[in-house]
Coordinates of C-alpha atoms in Angstrom, one line a residue:
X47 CA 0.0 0.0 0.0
X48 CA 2.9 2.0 0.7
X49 CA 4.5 1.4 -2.7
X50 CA 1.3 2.5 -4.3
X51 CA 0.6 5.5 -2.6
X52 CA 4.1 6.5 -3.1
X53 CA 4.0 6.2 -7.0
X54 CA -0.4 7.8 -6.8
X55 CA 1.0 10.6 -5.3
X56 CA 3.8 11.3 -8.1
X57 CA 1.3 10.7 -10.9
X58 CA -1.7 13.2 -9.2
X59 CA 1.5 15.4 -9.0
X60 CA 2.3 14.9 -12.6
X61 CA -1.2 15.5 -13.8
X62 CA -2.0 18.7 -12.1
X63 CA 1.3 19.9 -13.3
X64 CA 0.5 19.1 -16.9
X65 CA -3.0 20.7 -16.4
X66 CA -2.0 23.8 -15.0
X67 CA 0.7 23.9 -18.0
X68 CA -2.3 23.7 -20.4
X69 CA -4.5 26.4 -18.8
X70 CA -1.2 28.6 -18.5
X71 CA -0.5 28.0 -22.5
X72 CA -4.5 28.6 -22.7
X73 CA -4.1 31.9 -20.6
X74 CA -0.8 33.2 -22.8
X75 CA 0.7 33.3 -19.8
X76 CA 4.9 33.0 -20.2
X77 CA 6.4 30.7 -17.5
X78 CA 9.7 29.7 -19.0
X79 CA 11.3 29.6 -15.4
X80 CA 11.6 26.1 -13.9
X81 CA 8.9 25.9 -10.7
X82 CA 10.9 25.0 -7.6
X83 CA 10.7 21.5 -6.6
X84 CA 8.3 20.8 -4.3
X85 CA 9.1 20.0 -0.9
X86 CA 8.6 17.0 1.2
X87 CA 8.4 14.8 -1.9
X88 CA 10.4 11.3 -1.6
X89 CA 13.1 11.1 -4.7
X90 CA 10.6 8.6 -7.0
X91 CA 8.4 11.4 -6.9
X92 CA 10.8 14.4 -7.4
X93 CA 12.3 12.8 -10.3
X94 CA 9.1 12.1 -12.0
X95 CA 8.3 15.3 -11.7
X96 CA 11.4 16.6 -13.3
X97 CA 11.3 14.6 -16.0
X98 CA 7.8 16.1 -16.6
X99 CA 8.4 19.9 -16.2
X100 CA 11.4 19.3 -18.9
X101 CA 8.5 17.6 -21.3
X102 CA 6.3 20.1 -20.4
X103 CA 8.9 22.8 -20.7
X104 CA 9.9 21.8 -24.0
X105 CA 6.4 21.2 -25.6
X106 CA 5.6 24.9 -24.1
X107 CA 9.2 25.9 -26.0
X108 CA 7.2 24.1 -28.9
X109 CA 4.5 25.6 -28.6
X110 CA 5.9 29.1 -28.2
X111 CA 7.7 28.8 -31.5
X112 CA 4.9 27.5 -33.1
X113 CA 3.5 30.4 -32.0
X114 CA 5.9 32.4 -33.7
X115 CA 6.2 30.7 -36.7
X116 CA 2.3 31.2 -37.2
X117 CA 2.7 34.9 -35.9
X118 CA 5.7 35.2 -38.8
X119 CA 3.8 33.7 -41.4
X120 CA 1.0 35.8 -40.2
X121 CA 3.3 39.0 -40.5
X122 CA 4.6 38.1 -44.0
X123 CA 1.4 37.4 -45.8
X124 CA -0.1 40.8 -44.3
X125 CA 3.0 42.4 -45.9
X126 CA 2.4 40.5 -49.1
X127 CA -1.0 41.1 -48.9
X128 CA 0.1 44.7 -48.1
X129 CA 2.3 44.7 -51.8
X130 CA -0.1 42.7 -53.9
X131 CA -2.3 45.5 -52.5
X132 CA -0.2 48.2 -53.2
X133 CA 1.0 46.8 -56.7
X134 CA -2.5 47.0 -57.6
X135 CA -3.2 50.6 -56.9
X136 CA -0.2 51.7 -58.4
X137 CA -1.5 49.1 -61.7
X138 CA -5.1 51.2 -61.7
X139 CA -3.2 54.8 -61.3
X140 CA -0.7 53.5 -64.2
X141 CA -4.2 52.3 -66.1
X142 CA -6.6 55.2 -65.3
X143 CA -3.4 57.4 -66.9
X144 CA -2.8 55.3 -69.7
X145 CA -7.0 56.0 -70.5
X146 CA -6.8 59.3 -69.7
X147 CA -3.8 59.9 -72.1
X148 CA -5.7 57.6 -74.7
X149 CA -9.0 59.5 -74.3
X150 CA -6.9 62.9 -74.6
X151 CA -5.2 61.1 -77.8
X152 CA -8.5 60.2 -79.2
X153 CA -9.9 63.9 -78.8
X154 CA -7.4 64.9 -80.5
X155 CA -7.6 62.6 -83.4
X156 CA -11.1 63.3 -83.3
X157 CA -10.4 67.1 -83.4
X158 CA -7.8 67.1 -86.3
X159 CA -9.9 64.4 -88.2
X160 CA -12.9 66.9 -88.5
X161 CA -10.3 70.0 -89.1
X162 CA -9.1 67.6 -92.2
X163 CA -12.7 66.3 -93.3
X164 CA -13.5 70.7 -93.5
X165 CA -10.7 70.7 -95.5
X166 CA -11.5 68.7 -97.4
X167 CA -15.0 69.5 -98.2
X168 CA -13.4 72.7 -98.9
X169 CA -11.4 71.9 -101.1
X170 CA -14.0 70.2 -103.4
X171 CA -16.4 73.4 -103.0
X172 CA -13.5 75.1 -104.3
X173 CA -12.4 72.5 -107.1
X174 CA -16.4 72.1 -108.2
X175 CA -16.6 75.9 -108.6
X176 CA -13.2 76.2 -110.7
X177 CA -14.3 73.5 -112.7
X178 CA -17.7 74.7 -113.4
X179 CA -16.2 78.3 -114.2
X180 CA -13.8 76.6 -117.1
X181 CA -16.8 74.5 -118.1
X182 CA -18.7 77.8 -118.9
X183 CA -15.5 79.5 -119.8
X184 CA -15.0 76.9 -122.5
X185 CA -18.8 77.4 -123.4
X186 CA -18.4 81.1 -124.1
X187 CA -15.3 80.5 -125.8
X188 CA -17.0 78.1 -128.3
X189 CA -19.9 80.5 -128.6
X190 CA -17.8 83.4 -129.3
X191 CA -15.8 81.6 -131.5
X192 CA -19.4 80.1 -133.3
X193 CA -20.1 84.0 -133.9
X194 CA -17.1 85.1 -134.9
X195 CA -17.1 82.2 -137.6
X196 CA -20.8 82.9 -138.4
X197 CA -19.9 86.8 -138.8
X198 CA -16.9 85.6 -141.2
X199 CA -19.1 83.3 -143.4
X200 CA -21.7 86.2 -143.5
X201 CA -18.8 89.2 -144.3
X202 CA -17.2 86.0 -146.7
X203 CA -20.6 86.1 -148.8
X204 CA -21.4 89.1 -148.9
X205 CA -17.7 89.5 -150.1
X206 CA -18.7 87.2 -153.2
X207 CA -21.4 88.6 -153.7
X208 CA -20.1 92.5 -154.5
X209 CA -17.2 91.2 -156.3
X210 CA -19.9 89.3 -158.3
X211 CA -22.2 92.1 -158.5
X212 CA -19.1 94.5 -159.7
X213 CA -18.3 91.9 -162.3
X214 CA -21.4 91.4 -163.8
X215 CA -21.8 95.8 -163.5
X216 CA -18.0 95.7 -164.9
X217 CA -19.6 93.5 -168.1
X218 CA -22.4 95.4 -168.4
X219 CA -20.7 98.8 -168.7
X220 CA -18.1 97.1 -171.2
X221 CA -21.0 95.8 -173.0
X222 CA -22.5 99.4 -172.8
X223 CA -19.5 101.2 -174.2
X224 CA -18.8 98.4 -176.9
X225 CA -22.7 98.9 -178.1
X226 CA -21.8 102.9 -177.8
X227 CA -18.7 102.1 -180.1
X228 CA -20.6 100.2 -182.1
X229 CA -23.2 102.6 -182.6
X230 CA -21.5 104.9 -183.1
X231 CA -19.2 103.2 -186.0
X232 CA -22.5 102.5 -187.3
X233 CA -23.5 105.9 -187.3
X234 CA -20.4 107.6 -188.4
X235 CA -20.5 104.6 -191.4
X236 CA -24.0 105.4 -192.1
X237 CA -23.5 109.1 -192.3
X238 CA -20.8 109.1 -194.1
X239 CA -23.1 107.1 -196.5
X240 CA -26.2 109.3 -196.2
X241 CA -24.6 112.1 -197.1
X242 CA -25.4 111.5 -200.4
X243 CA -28.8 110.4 -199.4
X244 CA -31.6 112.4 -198.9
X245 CA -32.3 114.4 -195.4
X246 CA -35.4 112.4 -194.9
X247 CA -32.6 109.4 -194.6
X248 CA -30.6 111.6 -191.9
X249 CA -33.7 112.5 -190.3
X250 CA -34.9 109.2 -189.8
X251 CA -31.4 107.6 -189.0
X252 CA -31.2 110.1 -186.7
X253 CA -35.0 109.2 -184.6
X254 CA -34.0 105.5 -185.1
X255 CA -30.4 106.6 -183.0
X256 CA -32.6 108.6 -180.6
X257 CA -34.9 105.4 -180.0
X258 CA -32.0 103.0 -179.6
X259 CA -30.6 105.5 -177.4
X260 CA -34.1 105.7 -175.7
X261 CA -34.1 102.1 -175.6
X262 CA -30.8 101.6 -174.5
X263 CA -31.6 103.6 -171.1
X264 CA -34.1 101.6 -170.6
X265 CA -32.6 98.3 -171.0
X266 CA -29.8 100.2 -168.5
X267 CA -32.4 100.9 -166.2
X268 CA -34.4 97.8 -165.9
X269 CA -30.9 95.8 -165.6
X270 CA -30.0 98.0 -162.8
X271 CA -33.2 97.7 -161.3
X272 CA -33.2 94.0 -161.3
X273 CA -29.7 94.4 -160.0
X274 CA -31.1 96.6 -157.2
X275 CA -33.8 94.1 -156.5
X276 CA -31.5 90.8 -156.7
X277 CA -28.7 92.5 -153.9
X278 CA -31.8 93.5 -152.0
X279 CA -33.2 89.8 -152.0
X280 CA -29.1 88.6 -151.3
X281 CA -29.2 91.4 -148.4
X282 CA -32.1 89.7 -146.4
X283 CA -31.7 86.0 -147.4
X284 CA -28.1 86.7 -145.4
X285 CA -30.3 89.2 -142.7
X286 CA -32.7 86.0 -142.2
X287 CA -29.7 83.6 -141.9
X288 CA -28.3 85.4 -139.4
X289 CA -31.4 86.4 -137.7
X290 CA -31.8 82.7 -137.6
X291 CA -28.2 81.8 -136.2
X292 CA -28.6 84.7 -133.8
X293 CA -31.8 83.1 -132.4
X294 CA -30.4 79.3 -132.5
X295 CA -27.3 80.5 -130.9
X296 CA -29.6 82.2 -128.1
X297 CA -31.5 78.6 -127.6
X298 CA -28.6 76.6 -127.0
X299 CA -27.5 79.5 -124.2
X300 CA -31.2 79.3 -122.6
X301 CA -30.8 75.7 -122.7
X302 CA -27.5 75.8 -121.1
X303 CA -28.8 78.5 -118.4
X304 CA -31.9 76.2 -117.9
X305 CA -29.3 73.4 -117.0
X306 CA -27.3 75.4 -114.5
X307 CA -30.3 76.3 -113.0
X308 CA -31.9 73.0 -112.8
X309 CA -28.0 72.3 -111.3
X310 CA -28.1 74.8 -108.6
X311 CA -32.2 73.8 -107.8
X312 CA -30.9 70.6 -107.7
X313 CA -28.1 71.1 -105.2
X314 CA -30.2 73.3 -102.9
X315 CA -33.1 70.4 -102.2
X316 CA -29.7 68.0 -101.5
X317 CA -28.7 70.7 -98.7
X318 CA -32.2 71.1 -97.4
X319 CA -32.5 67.4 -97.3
X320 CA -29.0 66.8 -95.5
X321 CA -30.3 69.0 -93.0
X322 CA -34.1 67.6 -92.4
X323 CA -34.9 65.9 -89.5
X324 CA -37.4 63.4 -90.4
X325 CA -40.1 61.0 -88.4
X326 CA -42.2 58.3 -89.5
X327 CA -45.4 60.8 -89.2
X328 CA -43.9 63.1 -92.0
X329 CA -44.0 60.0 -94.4
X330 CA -45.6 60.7 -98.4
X331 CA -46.2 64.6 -97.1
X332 CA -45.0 68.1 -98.4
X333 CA -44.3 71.7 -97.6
X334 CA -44.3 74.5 -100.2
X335 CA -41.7 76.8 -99.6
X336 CA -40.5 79.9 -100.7
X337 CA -36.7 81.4 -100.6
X338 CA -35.0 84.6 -101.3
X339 CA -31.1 84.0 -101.4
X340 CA -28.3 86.6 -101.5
X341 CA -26.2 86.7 -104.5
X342 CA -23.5 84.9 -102.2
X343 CA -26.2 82.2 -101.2
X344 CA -27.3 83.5 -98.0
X345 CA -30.9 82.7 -96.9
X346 CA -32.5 86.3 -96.4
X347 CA -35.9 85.1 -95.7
X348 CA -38.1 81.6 -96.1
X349 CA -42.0 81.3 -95.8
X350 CA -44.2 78.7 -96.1
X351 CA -46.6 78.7 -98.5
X352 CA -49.0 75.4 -97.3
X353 CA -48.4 71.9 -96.7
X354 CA -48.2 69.6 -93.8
X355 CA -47.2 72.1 -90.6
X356 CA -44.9 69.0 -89.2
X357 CA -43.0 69.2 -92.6
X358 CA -42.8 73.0 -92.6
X359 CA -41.4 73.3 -89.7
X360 CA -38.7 70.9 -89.9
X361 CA -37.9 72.5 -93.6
X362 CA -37.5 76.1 -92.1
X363 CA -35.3 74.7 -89.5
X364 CA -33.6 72.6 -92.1
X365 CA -32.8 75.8 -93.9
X366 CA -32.2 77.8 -91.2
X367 CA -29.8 75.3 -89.9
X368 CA -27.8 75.7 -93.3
X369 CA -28.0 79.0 -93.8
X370 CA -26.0 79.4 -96.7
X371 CA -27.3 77.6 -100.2
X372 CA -25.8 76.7 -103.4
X373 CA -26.2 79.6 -105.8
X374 CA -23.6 79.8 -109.6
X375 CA -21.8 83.0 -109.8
X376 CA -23.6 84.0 -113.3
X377 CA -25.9 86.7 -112.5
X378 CA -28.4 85.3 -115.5
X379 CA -28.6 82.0 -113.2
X380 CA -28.7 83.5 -109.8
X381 CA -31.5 86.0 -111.2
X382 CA -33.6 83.0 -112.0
X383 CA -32.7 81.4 -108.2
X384 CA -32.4 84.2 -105.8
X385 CA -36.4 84.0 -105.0
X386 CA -37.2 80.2 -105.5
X387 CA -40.2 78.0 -104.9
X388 CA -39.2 74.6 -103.8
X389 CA -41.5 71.3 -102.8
X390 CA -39.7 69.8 -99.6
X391 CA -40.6 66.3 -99.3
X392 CA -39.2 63.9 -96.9
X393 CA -37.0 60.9 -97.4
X394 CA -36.5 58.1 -95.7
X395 CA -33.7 55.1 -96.5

């Protein structure tokens, strides 16, 4: 019994040891110095007990740096987590510059793009208008050059015809003074024969000269009146033809005028229609509307003159919103344009 007791009391010993161990580990307590040996314990039970502090001791040394391991570990992935975090933020500053330097890039292309597209709409204004004014630089040449070629031909004929008129009046006058000569051999022959004829012979030699004479003017005169008559009828056959060119040559340029303005009519409805803003109500309806346009194409004033009020409204604003329309630098075409009548109808793709 003895024996038993002696080892009971060693073990009990042992066991509260270990359990106040645990609670102290459970508290966080630090007790890393050695207890003192209890007193009045036989050597069995001292020894036990020694050999259980140092296993207690060393599984609280365990414990401990466990406890820093997990406290280190703890440490470095807050500081990782602390980088990652920071890497991140510095990744969205570096991001939300990069978009802010590409949006301020892409302004900028937008910007220039539209300063290039004006450009270039200039650009063909301008090369549309130089072309048109050699097109009708080229058209007045031609018809210039048609008139001048018509006025030739005309001065040409009527050149022909004088020299043939002085011809035939250079014949007739030779003819006239070859009859005189003639006559007057005759005469000179047949007086030097009559004078040994009778004075009745001279007289009447002498009234047959006066009627042949007489007869002679009138032949004269009727030739020269038929003369006068044919350069008359010459005269206006070339006074018709050129009447006639005059008034073919003014057809083609009221055609051509009629074109340009048709063009420029033309043009304007395309600029009113860019500028319409259209619905689905508006659809198969009209607005009559009249303009008056400065000579540079300004809009000076614009009424409606009947037609569906949603489709007259949106056609003054369309032309309001233009301002400016398409008018030719001739002052024949812009006459016909500068107050115009146009149908606006709307169009939808």
């Amino acid at each position: 019994m003895a024996d038993k007791s002696d080892v009971t009391l060693p073990l009990s010993i042992s066991a509260g040891i270990h359990i106040g161990v645990i609670i102290i580990l459970a508290l966080g307590i630090d007790f890393s110095h050695k207890p003192e040996p209890m007193q009045q314990v036989s050597a069995p039970a001292v020894k036990a007990v020694m050999v259980d502090q140092q296993k207690v001791a060393n599984q609280v040394e365990k414990l401990k740096q466990e406890k820093r391991d997990a406290e280190r570990r703890e440490q470095e992935r807050q500081a990782e987590l602390e980088r990652k975090a920071q890497e991140a933020k510095q990744a969205r500053e570096r991001e939300q510059a990069q978009i802010k330097k590409l949006e301020q890039e892409r302004k900028q292309q937008e910007i220039e793009t539209q300063k290039a597209n004006e450009a270039a709409k200039l650009a063909q204004v301008k090369q549309q208008q130089e072309k048109e004014k050699a097109v009708k630089a080229e058209a007045d040449r031609k018809l210039k050059e048609q008139e001048r070629k018509v006025a030739e031909d005309a001065a040409q004929k009527a050149a022909e015809k004088r020299k043939v008129e002085e011809a035939a009046a250079a014949k007739a006058e030779t003819d006239r003074k070859q009859k005189e000569a003639e006559a007057k051999a005759k005469a000179d022959k047949a007086k030097a024969d009559a004078e040994a004829k009778a004075k009745a012979e001279a007289k009447a030699k002498a009234e047959a000269k006066a009627k042949a004479e007489a007869k002679a003017k009138a032949d004269a005169k009727a030739k020269a009146d038929a003369e006068a008559k044919a350069r008359a009828q010459q005269e206006q056959e070339m006074a018709d033809a050129l009447a006639a060119e005059q008034a073919a040559l003014s057809q083609t340029m009221n055609k051509q005028m009629q074109s340009e303005v048709n063009k420029y009519k033309s043009m304007i409805m395309s600029t009113i229609q860019r500028n319409l803003i259209v619905d689905e109500s508006m659809r198969g309806k009209t607005c009559q509307v009249s303009v008056r346009l400065a000579n540079d194409g300004f809009v000076i004033s614009s009424q409606t003159q009947g037609g569906d009020p949603n489709v007259c409204r949106a056609a003054k604003a369309a032309i309001l919103k233009a301002g400016k329309l398409p008018v030719s630098p001739d002052p024949a075409v812009y006459k016909e344009l500068k107050d115009i009548n146009l149908t606006v109808s709307p169009t939808f793709n």
